[in-house]
Amino acid sequence: MASSGEGKGSASAAAGYKYASYSGYEAAEERRWWPWLVPTVFVACIVVFIVEMFVNNCPRHGSPVGDACVAGFLHQFAFQPLRENPLLGPSSATLEKMGALDWAKVVHQHQVWRLISCIWLHAGLIHLIVNMLSLLFIGIRLEQQFGFVRIGIIYLLSGFGGSVLSVLFLRHKYISVGASGALFGLLGSMLSELIMNWTIYSNKVSRRETTHTVYFYSSCSMQVSVCTLLQAAAIITLLFIIAINLAIGILPHADNFAHVGGFMTGFLLGFVLLARPQFGWMERHELPQTNQPRKYKAYQYVLWTVALLLLLVGFVIALVMLFKGKNGNDICHWCQYLNCVPTSRWKCNT
């Protein structure tokens, strides 16, 4: 079970949490972390994209469609023609050279590193801007609340999980790049964190001291319905955002398998890494040794165990299928519609 980095004793508890007084009561406020990992990832992705364009060198290498490079005034950093790459970026050959996800290279040439390298690459300037804005919007808040270690693990493993599912279903048809799987993992972890800590958010714990005993009671006792409604509204809003993004993924040229794989991985990791200790445990140093509360509630331990088992089993099955050269579409014939739904306006095999 993940902890929030608290130590033992009153000194460490005071360091990990601040106490603020409201109308004679004290409420514990969790520690806030200074976010540096998310901004670092933001800068790294921008630097990698600049390197992509430097290596691409459209004026020198040209384009198979024969059109002129876009934004030629950028010289070596000019974009490929819009007919080749409408996202304002490099050629597919450049992306493949720099580590794009490619089924044949992962399975037959054992270039497993592509499962990670592809999440640092972006297909174009538009792709980069959308993903980086999403990263700042989602990642900063999560890192402030849970620290760089746990958010870094969720980001990388979600990106890896998205890559695995993507390569299982897309196989040799396409190459895939982008941080979308990792970003969907952060969204998934936000959802599971709300579910995992539901009762903790719905009970703001206050304390009242008598001669030698500390009594804990809920400051939300008169407002339980309000607290519950606010939590439900937060979950509904988050589900709406996730649904909209997944719906966009069924359009052509979007890798929705990476989105789904990243979301599932992040959702399970949220249960494993983002559990919050109950309030009684935060003030355990003021309780008698015979009345020490558990750090986590029973349902949190159950969710933690189930999520960890599902995560491990899922990764093992997916990786075994991948390196045996299995095609996910042979097992799940309808799964192709998770990635693209053909209509009269577009086809999915282009």
Coordinates of C-alpha atoms in Angstrom, one line a residue:
M1 CA 0.0 0.0 0.0
A2 CA 1.4 3.3 -1.0
S3 CA 2.0 5.8 1.7
S4 CA 2.0 9.6 1.5
G5 CA 5.6 9.8 2.7
E6 CA 4.8 10.4 6.4
G7 CA 7.3 9.3 9.1
K8 CA 6.6 8.3 12.7
G9 CA 6.0 10.4 15.7
S10 CA 4.7 13.9 16.3
A11 CA 7.6 15.6 14.6
S12 CA 7.1 13.8 11.3
A13 CA 3.4 14.2 11.4
A14 CA 3.7 17.9 11.9
A15 CA 6.1 18.0 9.0
G16 CA 3.8 16.1 6.7
Y17 CA 0.6 17.9 7.6
K18 CA -0.4 21.4 8.6
Y19 CA -3.2 22.1 11.0
A20 CA -5.6 25.0 10.5
S21 CA -8.2 26.1 13.0
Y22 CA -11.8 26.7 11.9
S23 CA -14.4 27.8 14.5
G24 CA -12.5 26.2 17.3
Y25 CA -11.9 22.9 15.4
E26 CA -8.7 21.7 13.7
A27 CA -8.6 20.1 10.3
A28 CA -5.6 18.3 8.8
E29 CA -4.4 19.7 5.5
E30 CA -2.2 17.4 3.5
R31 CA 1.2 18.2 2.4
R32 CA 1.7 20.0 -0.9
W33 CA 4.6 19.0 -3.2
W34 CA 6.5 21.3 -5.4
P35 CA 5.9 20.1 -9.0
W36 CA 9.1 19.7 -11.0
L37 CA 8.6 16.4 -12.8
V38 CA 5.7 17.4 -15.0
P39 CA 7.4 20.7 -16.2
T40 CA 10.5 18.6 -16.9
V41 CA 8.5 16.1 -19.1
F42 CA 6.9 19.1 -20.8
V43 CA 10.3 20.6 -21.7
A44 CA 11.7 17.2 -22.7
C45 CA 8.9 16.6 -25.2
I46 CA 9.5 20.0 -26.7
V47 CA 13.2 19.3 -27.0
V48 CA 12.6 15.9 -28.6
F49 CA 10.2 17.5 -31.1
I50 CA 12.8 20.0 -32.1
V51 CA 15.3 17.2 -32.6
E52 CA 12.7 15.3 -34.7
M53 CA 12.4 18.3 -37.1
F54 CA 16.2 18.7 -37.2
V55 CA 16.7 15.1 -38.2
N56 CA 13.7 15.3 -40.6
N57 CA 15.2 18.2 -42.6
C58 CA 12.3 18.5 -45.1
P59 CA 14.1 20.8 -47.6
R60 CA 16.9 18.3 -48.0
H61 CA 15.0 15.0 -48.0
G62 CA 11.9 16.2 -49.7
S63 CA 8.5 14.4 -49.7
P64 CA 7.1 11.4 -51.4
V65 CA 4.0 13.4 -52.4
G66 CA 6.2 15.9 -54.2
D67 CA 4.7 19.0 -52.6
A68 CA 6.7 21.9 -51.1
C69 CA 7.6 21.9 -47.4
V70 CA 5.4 23.9 -45.1
A71 CA 6.9 27.0 -43.4
G72 CA 10.0 26.9 -45.6
F73 CA 11.4 30.0 -43.8
L74 CA 12.2 27.6 -40.9
H75 CA 14.8 26.0 -43.3
Q76 CA 15.9 22.7 -41.8
F77 CA 13.0 22.7 -39.3
A78 CA 10.3 23.1 -42.0
F79 CA 7.3 20.8 -41.8
Q80 CA 6.4 18.0 -44.3
P81 CA 3.6 18.9 -46.8
L82 CA 0.1 18.9 -45.4
R83 CA -1.0 16.1 -47.7
E84 CA 1.7 13.9 -46.0
N85 CA 1.4 15.2 -42.4
P86 CA -1.6 17.5 -41.6
L87 CA -0.4 17.8 -38.0
L88 CA 2.6 20.0 -39.1
G89 CA 5.4 17.6 -38.3
P90 CA 8.1 15.2 -39.7
S91 CA 7.7 12.3 -42.0
S92 CA 6.8 8.8 -40.9
A93 CA 10.3 7.6 -41.9
T94 CA 11.8 10.1 -39.4
L95 CA 9.4 9.1 -36.6
E96 CA 10.2 5.4 -37.3
K97 CA 13.9 6.2 -37.2
M98 CA 13.7 8.0 -33.9
G99 CA 11.7 5.3 -32.1
A100 CA 8.1 5.2 -33.2
L101 CA 6.1 2.1 -32.1
D102 CA 6.4 -0.5 -34.9
W103 CA 5.1 -4.1 -34.4
A104 CA 7.6 -5.8 -36.6
K105 CA 10.6 -4.1 -35.0
V106 CA 9.3 -4.8 -31.5
V107 CA 8.5 -8.5 -32.0
H108 CA 10.9 -9.6 -34.7
Q109 CA 13.9 -7.3 -34.1
H110 CA 13.4 -7.3 -30.3
Q111 CA 13.5 -3.5 -30.1
V112 CA 11.5 -3.4 -26.9
W113 CA 12.7 0.1 -26.1
R114 CA 10.2 1.4 -28.7
L115 CA 7.4 0.7 -26.2
I116 CA 8.8 3.6 -24.1
S117 CA 10.5 5.8 -26.7
C118 CA 7.3 6.3 -28.7
I119 CA 5.7 8.2 -25.8
W120 CA 8.3 11.0 -26.1
L121 CA 7.7 11.5 -29.8
H122 CA 4.9 13.5 -31.4
A123 CA 3.6 13.4 -35.0
G124 CA 3.4 17.2 -35.3
L125 CA 3.2 20.6 -33.8
I126 CA -0.6 20.4 -33.3
H127 CA -0.2 16.9 -31.7
L128 CA 2.5 18.3 -29.4
I129 CA 0.5 21.4 -28.3
V130 CA -2.7 19.4 -27.4
N131 CA -0.8 16.8 -25.4
M132 CA 1.4 19.3 -23.5
L133 CA -1.5 21.5 -22.5
S134 CA -3.3 18.3 -21.3
L135 CA -0.1 17.3 -19.4
L136 CA 0.1 20.7 -17.6
F137 CA -3.6 20.8 -16.8
I138 CA -3.8 17.2 -15.4
G139 CA -0.2 16.5 -14.2
I140 CA 0.6 19.6 -12.2
R141 CA -2.3 19.1 -9.7
L142 CA -1.6 15.4 -9.3
E143 CA 2.1 16.0 -8.7
Q144 CA 1.3 18.7 -6.1
Q145 CA -0.9 16.3 -4.2
F146 CA 1.0 13.0 -4.5
G147 CA 4.6 13.8 -5.4
F148 CA 6.9 13.1 -8.3
V149 CA 7.6 9.5 -7.6
R150 CA 4.1 8.1 -7.7
I151 CA 3.0 10.4 -10.6
G152 CA 6.2 9.5 -12.5
I153 CA 5.5 5.8 -12.1
I154 CA 1.9 6.2 -13.3
Y155 CA 2.9 8.3 -16.3
L156 CA 5.6 5.9 -17.5
L157 CA 3.7 2.7 -16.8
S158 CA 0.5 4.0 -18.4
G159 CA 2.5 5.0 -21.5
F160 CA 4.0 1.5 -21.6
G161 CA 0.6 -0.1 -21.1
G162 CA -0.9 2.0 -23.9
S163 CA 2.0 1.0 -26.2
V164 CA 1.5 -2.7 -25.5
L165 CA -2.2 -2.6 -26.2
S166 CA -1.6 -0.5 -29.3
V167 CA 1.0 -2.7 -30.8
L168 CA -1.1 -5.8 -30.1
F169 CA -4.0 -4.5 -32.2
L170 CA -2.5 -2.2 -34.8
R171 CA 0.4 -4.6 -35.7
H172 CA 2.1 -3.9 -39.0
K173 CA -0.6 -1.5 -40.4
Y174 CA 0.7 1.7 -38.7
I175 CA 3.4 3.2 -36.6
S176 CA 2.3 5.0 -33.4
V177 CA 3.8 7.9 -31.4
G178 CA 2.6 10.3 -28.7
A179 CA 2.1 10.8 -24.9
S180 CA -1.6 10.2 -25.1
G181 CA -1.5 6.8 -23.4
A182 CA 0.4 8.3 -20.5
L183 CA -2.0 11.2 -20.3
F184 CA -5.0 8.9 -20.3
G185 CA -3.3 7.0 -17.5
L186 CA -3.2 10.2 -15.4
L187 CA -6.9 10.7 -16.1
G188 CA -7.6 7.1 -15.1
S189 CA -5.6 7.5 -11.9
M190 CA -7.7 10.7 -11.0
L191 CA -10.8 8.6 -11.3
S192 CA -9.6 5.7 -9.2
E193 CA -8.2 8.1 -6.6
L194 CA -11.6 9.6 -6.1
I195 CA -13.2 6.2 -5.8
M196 CA -10.4 4.9 -3.5
N197 CA -10.6 7.8 -1.1
W198 CA -14.4 8.4 -1.3
T199 CA -15.1 8.1 2.4
I200 CA -12.1 10.1 3.4
Y201 CA -13.2 13.1 1.2
S202 CA -16.7 12.8 2.5
N203 CA -15.6 13.1 6.2
K204 CA -13.6 16.1 7.3
V205 CA -12.3 15.0 10.6
S206 CA -12.1 17.3 13.6
R207 CA -11.0 16.7 17.1
R208 CA -12.0 17.6 20.6
E209 CA -9.9 17.1 23.6
T210 CA -11.0 16.2 27.2
T211 CA -8.7 15.5 30.1
H212 CA -6.7 12.6 28.5
T213 CA -8.8 11.4 25.6
V214 CA -9.2 12.6 22.0
Y215 CA -12.6 12.1 20.3
F216 CA -12.9 12.1 16.6
Y217 CA -16.1 13.1 14.9
S218 CA -17.2 14.2 11.4
S219 CA -17.5 17.9 10.7
C220 CA -19.6 16.9 7.7
S221 CA -22.2 15.3 9.9
M222 CA -24.8 18.0 9.1
Q223 CA -23.7 18.1 5.4
V224 CA -23.2 14.5 4.4
S225 CA -25.5 14.9 1.4
V226 CA -23.7 18.0 0.2
C227 CA -20.3 16.3 0.5
T228 CA -21.5 13.3 -1.4
L229 CA -23.1 15.4 -4.1
L230 CA -19.8 17.3 -4.6
Q231 CA -17.9 14.0 -4.9
A232 CA -20.4 12.6 -7.3
A233 CA -20.3 15.7 -9.4
A234 CA -16.5 15.5 -9.6
I235 CA -16.6 11.9 -10.8
I236 CA -19.4 12.6 -13.3
T237 CA -17.4 15.5 -14.7
L238 CA -14.2 13.4 -14.9
L239 CA -16.2 10.6 -16.6
F240 CA -17.6 13.1 -19.1
I241 CA -14.1 14.3 -20.0
I242 CA -12.8 10.8 -20.4
A243 CA -15.8 9.8 -22.6
I244 CA -15.3 12.8 -24.9
N245 CA -11.6 12.1 -25.3
L246 CA -12.2 8.4 -26.0
A247 CA -14.9 9.3 -28.5
I248 CA -12.5 11.5 -30.4
G249 CA -10.2 8.5 -30.5
I250 CA -12.6 6.6 -32.8
L251 CA -11.8 9.1 -35.6
P252 CA -9.2 8.0 -38.3
H253 CA -5.5 8.6 -37.5
A254 CA -6.0 8.5 -33.7
D255 CA -4.5 5.6 -31.8
N256 CA -7.4 4.9 -29.4
F257 CA -5.8 1.6 -28.4
A258 CA -3.1 3.6 -26.7
H259 CA -5.7 5.7 -25.0
V260 CA -7.6 2.7 -23.7
G261 CA -4.5 0.8 -22.6
G262 CA -3.1 3.9 -20.9
F263 CA -6.4 4.6 -19.2
M264 CA -6.8 1.0 -17.9
T265 CA -3.2 1.0 -16.6
G266 CA -3.5 4.4 -14.9
F267 CA -6.9 3.4 -13.4
L268 CA -5.5 0.4 -11.7
L269 CA -2.3 2.1 -10.6
G270 CA -4.4 4.8 -9.0
F271 CA -5.8 2.2 -6.6
V272 CA -2.3 0.9 -5.9
L273 CA -0.4 4.2 -5.5
L274 CA -2.9 7.0 -4.6
A275 CA -4.6 5.7 -1.5
R276 CA -4.9 8.4 1.3
P277 CA -4.6 7.4 5.0
Q278 CA -7.7 7.9 7.1
F279 CA -7.7 11.0 9.3
G280 CA -7.5 9.1 12.6
W281 CA -4.1 7.7 11.5
M282 CA -2.9 11.2 10.8
E283 CA -3.3 12.1 14.5
R284 CA -2.3 8.7 15.9
H285 CA 0.4 10.2 18.0
E286 CA -2.3 11.8 20.2
L287 CA -4.1 8.5 20.8
P288 CA -3.4 5.9 23.4
Q289 CA -1.2 3.0 22.2
T290 CA -4.1 0.6 22.7
N291 CA -6.4 2.6 20.4
Q292 CA -4.2 3.1 17.4
P293 CA -6.2 3.3 14.1
R294 CA -5.3 1.5 10.9
K295 CA -3.6 3.6 8.3
Y296 CA -6.1 2.6 5.6
K297 CA -9.7 1.4 5.7
A298 CA -10.6 -2.2 4.9
Y299 CA -12.1 -1.4 1.5
Q300 CA -8.9 0.4 0.5
Y301 CA -6.9 -2.8 1.2
V302 CA -9.3 -4.8 -0.9
L303 CA -9.2 -2.4 -3.8
W304 CA -5.4 -2.2 -3.6
T305 CA -5.1 -6.0 -3.7
V306 CA -7.6 -6.5 -6.6
A307 CA -6.1 -3.7 -8.7
L308 CA -2.5 -5.0 -8.2
L309 CA -3.5 -8.5 -9.2
L310 CA -5.4 -7.3 -12.3
L311 CA -2.5 -5.1 -13.3
L312 CA 0.1 -7.9 -13.0
V313 CA -2.0 -10.5 -14.8
G314 CA -2.9 -8.0 -17.5
F315 CA 0.7 -7.1 -18.2
V316 CA 1.8 -10.7 -18.2
I317 CA -0.9 -11.9 -20.6
A318 CA -0.4 -8.9 -23.0
L319 CA 3.4 -9.2 -23.1
V320 CA 3.2 -13.0 -23.7
M321 CA 0.7 -12.5 -26.5
L322 CA 2.9 -9.7 -28.0
F323 CA 6.2 -11.6 -28.1
K324 CA 4.4 -14.8 -29.4
G325 CA 3.3 -12.6 -32.3
K326 CA -0.4 -12.9 -31.5
N327 CA -2.9 -10.5 -33.1
G328 CA -5.3 -9.1 -30.6
N329 CA -8.0 -8.8 -33.4
D330 CA -8.1 -12.6 -33.7
I331 CA -9.3 -12.8 -30.1
C332 CA -11.5 -9.8 -30.0
H333 CA -13.1 -9.2 -33.4
W334 CA -15.1 -6.2 -32.4
C335 CA -12.2 -4.4 -30.7
Q336 CA -11.2 -2.8 -34.0
Y337 CA -14.2 -0.4 -33.5
L338 CA -12.6 0.9 -30.3
N339 CA -10.0 2.5 -32.5
C340 CA -12.0 3.6 -35.5
V341 CA -15.6 3.5 -36.6
P342 CA -16.1 3.7 -40.4
T343 CA -18.7 6.0 -41.7
S344 CA -19.7 7.5 -45.1
R345 CA -17.3 10.4 -44.5
W346 CA -14.2 8.4 -43.8
K347 CA -12.6 4.9 -43.9
C348 CA -10.5 3.3 -41.2
N349 CA -7.9 1.5 -43.4
T350 CA -6.3 4.7 -44.6

